Amino acid sequence: MVAVTAFERAVEMASGESVASLRDMPIDERRKIVEEKCKRRMSFPSFFPFIGRGSVLRDCTISREEIEAQLDELLK
């Protein structure tokens, strides 16, 4: 339990927010806040096959722009 508390304190110090607020905020809101703060979009680079096992959906993923375009088309 001491390790968990120490880890939570480290997370709070690094993020500047409480662990409770981090747990309660949906991931899309957290991403929006981080992107606004850093003034750039978040990206998740892949270094497969050099690091990790890679994504099993690697060839099936699409960009946010493609998703937004498809959603806009469906909502017309």
XYZ file of C-alpha atoms in Angstrom, residues 1-75:
75
model
C 0.000 0.000 0.000
C 2.927 2.342 0.654
C 4.142 1.849 -2.932
C 0.713 2.766 -4.302
C 0.590 5.930 -2.213
C 4.109 6.893 -3.279
C 3.203 6.260 -6.923
C 0.037 8.356 -6.633
C 2.006 11.212 -5.072
C 4.526 11.010 -7.916
C 1.701 11.133 -10.483
C 0.154 14.139 -8.744
C 3.489 15.960 -8.662
C 4.207 15.232 -12.328
C 0.730 16.128 -13.593
C -0.143 18.930 -11.190
C -3.549 17.344 -10.597
C -5.000 14.986 -8.049
C -5.229 11.288 -8.839
C -8.980 11.447 -8.193
C -9.464 14.124 -10.883
C -7.316 12.144 -13.313
C -9.422 9.034 -12.698
C -12.729 10.879 -13.056
C -11.968 12.738 -16.302
C -12.796 10.906 -19.545
C -9.787 10.227 -21.749
C -11.088 12.403 -24.612
C -11.350 15.414 -22.295
C -7.851 14.749 -20.929
C -6.499 14.534 -24.476
C -8.176 17.824 -25.443
C -6.665 19.607 -22.426
C -3.182 18.253 -23.157
C -3.409 19.185 -26.844
C -4.534 22.736 -25.988
C -1.789 23.094 -23.392
C 0.955 21.861 -25.729
C -0.572 23.551 -28.813
C -0.189 20.420 -30.917
C -1.946 17.140 -31.493
C -0.941 14.080 -29.539
C 0.646 11.297 -31.518
C 1.528 7.753 -30.649
C 4.509 6.610 -32.683
C 5.062 2.960 -33.393
C 8.535 1.458 -33.281
C 7.395 -2.069 -34.177
C 9.200 -4.451 -34.694
C 12.039 -2.830 -32.768
C 10.115 -2.201 -29.534
C 7.098 -4.179 -28.358
C 4.908 -6.551 -30.259
C 3.123 -3.855 -32.246
C -0.553 -3.404 -32.865
C -2.533 -6.317 -34.183
C -4.650 -3.721 -36.026
C -1.637 -1.908 -37.453
C -2.845 -2.092 -41.062
C -6.476 -1.414 -40.119
C -6.109 1.819 -38.162
C -7.264 5.134 -39.592
C -6.457 8.716 -38.687
C -8.650 11.058 -36.681
C -9.270 13.104 -39.830
C -10.581 10.025 -41.644
C -12.874 9.193 -38.727
C -14.206 12.767 -38.591
C -14.793 12.794 -42.372
C -16.675 9.480 -42.186
C -18.764 10.717 -39.257
C -19.588 13.980 -41.054
C -20.644 11.975 -44.118
C -22.890 9.696 -42.032
C -24.524 12.606 -40.237
